[in-house]
Amino acid sequence: MIYKINIADDFSETPGARYKTDGDFSGQEFFEKILEPRYISLKSGDELMVNLDNTAGYATSFLDETFGGLARKYGKNNVLQKINFISIEEPYLIEEIKSYMDGKKN
Amino acid sequence: MNNKLLKKKQSIRSEYSKKRRIKFLKSKENSKGKSTSENHLDKLISNSISKKLPSIFSLRDNTIETIVFINDLKKLIDTNMRIYLNMKSVEKINSGTIALLLSVVNEFTARGKKIIGSKPKNSEARKTLELSGFFDYMNGSVEYSTEVNSNTIIEQSNKCVEPQSTAKIVSEAMKTITGEKKRNKKLQGLFIELMANSINHGFPDNEKKKWILSTSHYKGEGYVSFSFIDNGVGILKTLNQKIGRQLLTVFKGKQDLLQTAFKGEIGSRTGLHFRGKGLPFIKDKFDSNRISNLFILTNNVILDYISNEFYEIDVPYSGTFYYFEINSKNEL
């Protein structure tokens, strides 16, 4: 089954920085409220499409905390087997996110 | 009492009363044509610590004198007296430096201190100050009322990143440049990095966290300028703490260390795992022509990407100041 997360619709059109303590709509908040619960609910063969478009823009810390954080917790390969990204507005973001999935927290 | 003594006493009285009369007439003459509020302001000024701004009040054009003034003003933060900012002789001032001054004024007002000010005699400088909306932030009093529309938005926040506020600022800036309100994701990302850097690294004391973003729209000239300021400890101090004394010897001075941080090469130069994508992200926006005229002052180092000059100055500055612009030639 294919599940979808649209960050602008399901979370915020104005995502913020890394931690909840930084302010509104942080990466940590998105991770805890939306991304991780949805990810761990996926069953074998399920797929999660994450649409990055229609937001005001992203900070590196938001992307690192969310997708980098998921890869650090569950393994990059496992995450990439289940998650696909969509970005028509900023396609380069997908490679950027994958780079955050490598190694330690940025 | 003999006549001589009586006459002498009368003469002294008459002399005293004459002097009082002259003083009264002089004071009347001085206040002639002034409104009650202006006379009130004169009284306030005479009971304040007067700080005269440099005639060229600009971080770019008169760096040292401007920073010295800011530092001197900061030293008065604990005084109980009212501060009078004498701006009469200011001939040149720009929005970035106004924002810098405002960041200090905010520190005073946050402590309940009163600030009053006079406006520049120079019409261009006065107009710049009035249009900036600076006088709206003075909690004391200013000379004459201001009835002009502002081309400057001053946004300030305590302790947090505010992506919704900057999204609006970005949208308005895009309208000035392109004629329509729209998103600029790179610029929004840049503002979030600036805000996050400021609140996460600039202030060891949680209570003092504050950033100021000043945006000036120059529709006729076709550009929008941004000044982002925090009065925290500055990037250099933060880097020094993270890298440690021994590894700092790798760098050829403070400007080399800062430039390396903005290039994102601290890790490769020191062998440390260096968390810090924020500064390279900011510099990348200049390199990729998303923004123009990037100028950074932090601690006592200036990174002037406008003229490609990077140097130390003799006076310390606590905090970080960014200036940059967008125009129609940028990748929007």
XYZ file of C-alpha atoms in Angstrom:
438
model
C 0.000 0.000 0.000
C 1.186 3.535 -0.729
C 0.885 6.134 2.013
C 1.477 9.836 1.567
C 2.755 12.700 3.651
C 2.436 16.178 2.246
C 4.514 18.396 4.515
C 2.704 21.629 3.560
C -0.774 20.114 4.070
C -0.143 17.654 6.886
C 2.315 19.675 8.948
C 3.029 23.299 7.988
C 3.621 25.556 5.017
C 6.352 27.176 7.080
C 8.556 24.455 8.549
C 11.049 25.805 11.076
C 14.430 24.778 12.448
C 15.682 21.662 14.269
C 14.348 21.429 17.808
C 11.034 22.190 19.461
C 12.933 24.626 21.651
C 13.913 26.548 18.489
C 10.314 27.553 17.832
C 7.258 26.569 15.825
C 7.067 23.717 13.314
C 10.459 22.247 14.085
C 12.006 19.155 12.559
C 11.746 17.421 15.910
C 8.015 18.112 16.048
C 7.468 16.798 12.521
C 9.558 13.720 13.292
C 7.710 12.886 16.503
C 4.186 13.733 15.422
C 4.093 12.615 11.820
C 7.136 11.036 10.234
C 8.203 8.395 12.744
C 4.663 7.172 13.663
C 3.856 6.787 9.976
C 7.187 5.084 9.235
C 6.920 2.500 11.994
C 3.344 1.712 10.988
C 4.485 0.656 7.507
C 4.209 -3.034 6.817
C 6.350 -5.091 4.501
C 5.752 -3.925 0.934
C 4.225 -0.618 1.985
C 5.621 2.609 0.592
C 5.628 6.171 1.923
C 5.650 9.088 -0.514
C 6.827 12.342 1.065
C 5.889 15.458 -0.866
C 8.242 18.346 -0.110
C 6.547 20.969 -2.311
C 4.356 23.981 -1.493
C 6.168 25.056 1.649
C 7.813 28.472 2.152
C 11.233 26.767 2.239
C 13.426 24.497 4.357
C 16.381 24.985 6.617
C 19.113 22.356 6.548
C 18.536 21.669 10.227
C 14.888 20.733 9.636
C 15.763 18.227 6.903
C 18.648 16.798 8.881
C 16.625 16.361 12.051
C 13.737 14.672 10.250
C 15.030 12.452 7.455
C 18.616 12.310 8.657
C 17.243 11.465 12.086
C 15.070 8.681 10.703
C 18.037 7.139 8.875
C 20.219 7.371 11.970
C 17.578 5.585 13.991
C 16.430 2.931 11.528
C 19.272 2.713 8.999
C 19.624 4.566 5.696
C 18.956 1.546 3.495
C 15.859 0.532 5.435
C 14.488 4.054 5.210
C 15.212 4.457 1.510
C 13.555 1.104 0.770
C 10.310 2.445 2.174
C 10.351 6.171 1.542
C 10.275 8.063 -1.744
C 10.479 11.809 -2.055
C 8.646 14.105 -4.410
C 9.852 17.616 -5.149
C 8.960 19.263 -8.409
C 9.801 22.725 -7.099
C 13.220 21.838 -5.681
C 14.322 18.448 -7.036
C 17.879 18.926 -5.707
C 16.432 18.655 -2.185
C 16.129 14.888 -2.597
C 19.882 14.421 -3.023
C 20.462 16.864 -0.191
C 18.223 14.807 2.099
C 20.034 11.609 1.148
C 23.319 13.247 2.082
C 21.903 13.969 5.540
C 21.143 10.281 5.884
C 24.846 9.477 5.772
C 26.738 9.252 8.994
C 26.429 11.419 12.048
C 24.098 14.214 12.876
C 25.051 17.380 11.015
C 19.237 100.145 60.797
C 20.999 103.095 59.242
C 20.163 104.430 55.830
C 23.380 103.216 54.235
C 22.731 99.614 55.211
C 19.116 99.837 54.104
C 20.134 101.209 50.701
C 22.725 98.469 50.301
C 20.131 95.801 51.080
C 17.672 97.338 48.631
C 20.358 97.483 45.967
C 21.234 93.793 46.494
C 17.547 92.880 46.302
C 17.101 94.916 43.161
C 20.199 93.324 41.549
C 18.939 89.843 42.463
C 15.492 90.526 41.105
C 17.042 91.975 37.901
C 19.099 88.818 37.423
C 16.040 86.614 37.937
C 14.098 88.710 35.463
C 16.871 88.388 32.843
C 17.002 84.611 33.399
C 13.226 84.401 33.027
C 13.256 86.495 29.851
C 16.093 84.417 28.384
C 14.255 81.180 29.117
C 11.105 82.692 27.596
C 13.098 83.700 24.517
C 14.587 80.195 24.188
C 11.224 78.528 24.376
C 9.643 81.031 21.987
C 8.004 79.208 19.101
C 8.415 75.845 20.798
C 5.495 73.722 21.743
C 4.950 72.491 25.272
C 6.155 69.041 24.266
C 9.345 70.495 22.759
C 10.020 72.406 25.946
C 9.391 69.223 27.860
C 11.890 67.433 25.603
C 14.501 70.146 26.272
C 14.096 69.516 29.978
C 14.428 65.752 29.460
C 17.578 66.243 27.407
C 19.199 68.442 30.023
C 18.665 65.662 32.577
C 20.027 62.844 30.372
C 23.357 61.317 29.438
C 23.979 62.664 25.969
C 25.525 60.383 23.337
C 26.356 62.032 20.059
C 26.247 59.731 17.030
C 29.137 59.869 14.537
C 28.312 62.021 11.500
C 28.855 58.994 9.258
C 26.943 56.326 11.134
C 27.611 53.348 8.923
C 29.234 49.991 9.548
C 30.575 49.880 6.021
C 31.721 53.474 5.569
C 32.882 54.313 9.085
C 33.348 50.921 10.733
C 35.530 51.726 13.725
C 33.798 54.900 14.868
C 30.393 53.261 14.490
C 31.348 50.197 16.528
C 33.077 52.325 19.168
C 29.858 54.323 19.512
C 27.785 51.129 19.822
C 30.198 49.709 22.414
C 30.169 52.963 24.408
C 26.402 53.001 24.342
C 26.258 49.379 25.559
C 28.449 50.354 28.525
C 25.673 52.627 29.744
C 23.223 49.766 30.066
C 23.458 49.760 33.858
C 23.097 53.478 34.329
C 19.965 54.753 35.986
C 19.891 57.899 33.920
C 17.938 58.502 30.749
C 19.959 58.311 27.512
C 19.747 61.043 24.901
C 20.795 59.990 21.397
C 21.954 63.191 19.759
C 21.633 62.536 16.035
C 21.617 66.168 14.917
C 24.970 66.009 13.156
C 24.392 62.644 11.466
C 24.900 63.101 7.734
C 24.870 59.510 6.574
C 23.074 56.534 8.046
C 21.778 53.312 6.519
C 19.154 50.758 7.409
C 21.655 48.126 8.550
C 23.260 50.441 11.059
C 19.868 51.694 12.188
C 18.951 48.083 12.951
C 22.222 47.698 14.850
C 21.434 50.788 16.924
C 17.933 49.496 17.482
C 19.311 46.215 18.817
C 21.064 48.197 21.565
C 18.077 50.475 22.175
C 16.074 47.295 22.718
C 18.476 46.179 25.426
C 17.847 49.451 27.239
C 14.092 49.385 26.872
C 13.980 45.737 27.960
C 15.462 46.913 31.250
C 12.953 49.696 31.566
C 15.466 52.412 30.642
C 14.274 55.496 28.817
C 15.814 56.575 25.533
C 15.161 59.892 23.862
C 16.566 61.269 20.654
C 16.869 64.146 18.242
C 16.636 63.872 14.486
C 19.447 64.642 12.046
C 19.569 68.128 10.496
C 20.687 66.529 7.251
C 17.487 65.938 5.301
C 18.651 62.707 3.637
C 19.784 61.158 6.936
C 16.598 62.317 8.657
C 14.468 60.824 5.899
C 16.333 57.501 6.121
C 15.743 57.364 9.864
C 12.100 58.358 9.604
C 11.403 55.879 6.828
C 13.081 53.135 8.794
C 10.450 53.363 11.509
C 13.262 53.597 14.083
C 11.537 56.299 16.110
C 8.551 54.054 16.715
C 10.807 51.952 18.915
C 12.022 54.748 21.166
C 10.256 54.622 24.486
C 11.188 58.126 25.567
C 10.518 60.924 23.177
C 11.736 62.227 19.866
C 12.011 65.638 18.340
C 8.909 66.471 16.310
C 6.346 63.970 15.141
C 6.890 61.582 12.255
C 4.142 61.307 9.682
C 5.695 59.296 6.898
C 5.084 55.849 5.534
C 7.779 53.364 6.367
C 9.646 51.411 3.714
C 11.260 49.335 6.404
C 9.897 46.413 8.342
C 11.621 45.707 11.607
C 10.890 42.269 12.936
C 12.253 41.126 16.229
C 11.842 38.099 18.359
C 12.818 36.650 21.667
C 14.142 33.156 21.981
C 12.745 31.466 18.895
C 12.728 30.846 15.171
C 9.674 32.390 13.524
C 9.251 30.888 10.045
C 5.792 32.403 9.578
C 7.071 35.953 10.103
C 9.961 35.527 7.694
C 7.723 33.862 5.088
C 5.684 37.097 4.993
C 8.834 39.234 4.813
C 10.139 37.114 1.932
C 6.828 37.379 0.104
C 6.774 41.201 0.453
C 10.384 41.428 -0.704
C 9.559 39.367 -3.775
C 6.692 41.735 -4.531
C 9.065 44.720 -4.498
C 11.443 42.948 -6.887
C 9.100 41.041 -9.194
C 5.793 42.866 -8.801
C 3.999 39.951 -7.214
C 3.983 38.293 -3.830
C 5.569 34.881 -4.067
C 7.757 32.417 -2.246
C 11.519 32.333 -2.343
C 12.429 29.075 -0.687
C 16.152 29.710 -0.585
C 15.684 33.051 1.100
C 13.264 31.549 3.613
C 15.740 28.750 4.334
C 18.444 31.364 4.814
C 16.378 33.268 7.376
C 15.620 30.111 9.331
C 19.355 29.332 9.438
C 20.105 32.864 10.656
C 17.460 32.704 13.365
C 18.455 29.200 14.453
C 22.165 30.061 14.543
C 21.411 33.124 16.562
C 19.326 31.472 19.244
C 21.314 28.220 19.434
C 24.838 29.580 19.411
C 24.685 33.294 20.089
C 23.426 33.403 23.651
C 24.738 31.322 26.536
C 22.240 33.144 28.730
C 18.827 31.891 27.645
C 17.045 34.984 28.912
C 18.874 37.368 26.593
C 18.093 35.604 23.308
C 16.924 38.087 20.749
C 17.332 38.712 17.049
C 16.363 41.645 14.882
C 15.641 41.555 11.187
C 15.371 44.849 9.374
C 14.100 44.837 5.810
C 14.219 47.942 3.626
C 12.432 48.134 0.299
C 13.995 50.329 -2.388
C 11.402 49.968 -5.081
C 12.805 52.738 -7.277
C 16.291 51.282 -7.153
C 14.961 47.751 -7.552
C 16.367 46.044 -4.507
C 15.521 45.010 -0.967
C 18.116 45.052 1.788
C 18.144 42.875 4.888
C 20.056 43.326 8.117
C 20.006 40.515 10.636
C 21.482 41.172 14.044
C 21.969 39.393 17.288
C 23.793 40.803 20.273
C 25.010 37.399 21.425
C 28.599 36.232 21.886
C 29.447 36.144 18.182
C 30.420 33.310 15.835
C 34.145 33.425 16.592
C 33.686 32.841 20.290
C 31.349 29.949 19.572
C 33.843 28.418 17.116
C 36.732 28.858 19.537
C 34.856 26.953 22.226
C 33.946 24.132 19.854
C 37.296 23.686 18.200
C 39.548 24.106 21.218
C 42.831 25.975 21.571
C 45.150 23.320 20.159
C 43.332 22.910 16.875
C 42.898 26.658 16.429
C 46.585 26.828 15.455
C 45.590 25.198 12.154
C 44.083 28.525 11.082
C 45.949 31.598 9.894
C 44.123 34.051 12.074
C 40.533 34.786 12.911
C 39.387 35.684 9.420
C 40.768 32.396 8.091
C 38.846 30.508 10.776
C 35.634 32.344 9.949
C 36.007 32.007 6.195
C 36.659 28.281 6.644
C 33.501 27.966 8.741
C 31.430 29.730 6.088
C 32.920 27.457 3.421
C 31.967 24.427 5.521
C 35.562 23.201 5.727
C 36.197 23.226 9.477
C 35.843 19.443 9.598
C 38.325 18.791 6.816
C 40.849 21.296 8.219
C 40.721 20.055 11.809
C 39.681 16.414 11.512
C 36.789 17.099 13.851
C 33.265 15.958 13.107
C 31.903 19.413 12.749
C 28.196 20.017 12.955
C 27.538 23.252 11.211
C 25.689 23.343 7.921
C 24.113 26.687 8.766
C 27.053 28.981 7.995
C 27.944 27.266 4.670
C 24.268 27.406 3.726
C 24.345 31.192 4.198
C 27.526 31.643 2.162
C 26.234 29.280 -0.533
C 23.285 31.619 -1.126
C 25.750 34.361 -1.997
C 27.933 32.093 -4.162
C 24.920 30.789 -6.067
C 23.651 34.357 -6.689
C 20.550 33.959 -4.541
C 21.577 37.072 -2.596
C 23.941 39.999 -3.264
C 26.300 42.230 -1.307
C 26.864 39.964 1.671
C 28.611 41.708 4.578
C 29.235 40.014 7.922
C 30.612 41.465 11.134
C 31.140 39.159 14.065
C 33.329 39.804 17.092
C 36.196 41.832 15.652
C 36.226 40.334 12.164
C 34.653 41.618 8.990
C 33.863 39.383 6.041
C 33.067 41.811 3.259
C 32.044 39.716 0.277
C 31.066 42.901 -1.581
C 34.678 43.946 -1.997
C 36.096 40.509 -1.186
C 37.954 41.862 1.827
C 38.296 39.915 5.052
C 40.001 41.543 7.989
C 40.243 42.103 11.708
C 39.425 45.444 13.251
C 40.909 46.973 16.375
C 37.678 47.220 18.310
C 35.658 44.307 19.638
C 32.038 43.767 18.735
C 29.891 41.388 20.706
C 27.370 39.727 18.444
C 26.824 39.099 14.765
C 25.626 41.427 12.052
C 24.637 40.251 8.570
C 23.748 42.536 5.681
C 22.657 41.379 2.225
C 20.347 42.361 -0.598
C 18.191 40.797 -3.265
C 17.542 42.325 -6.668
C 16.202 41.268 -10.060
C 19.634 39.988 -11.141
C 19.604 37.334 -8.421
C 18.316 33.816 -8.977
C 14.915 34.296 -7.452
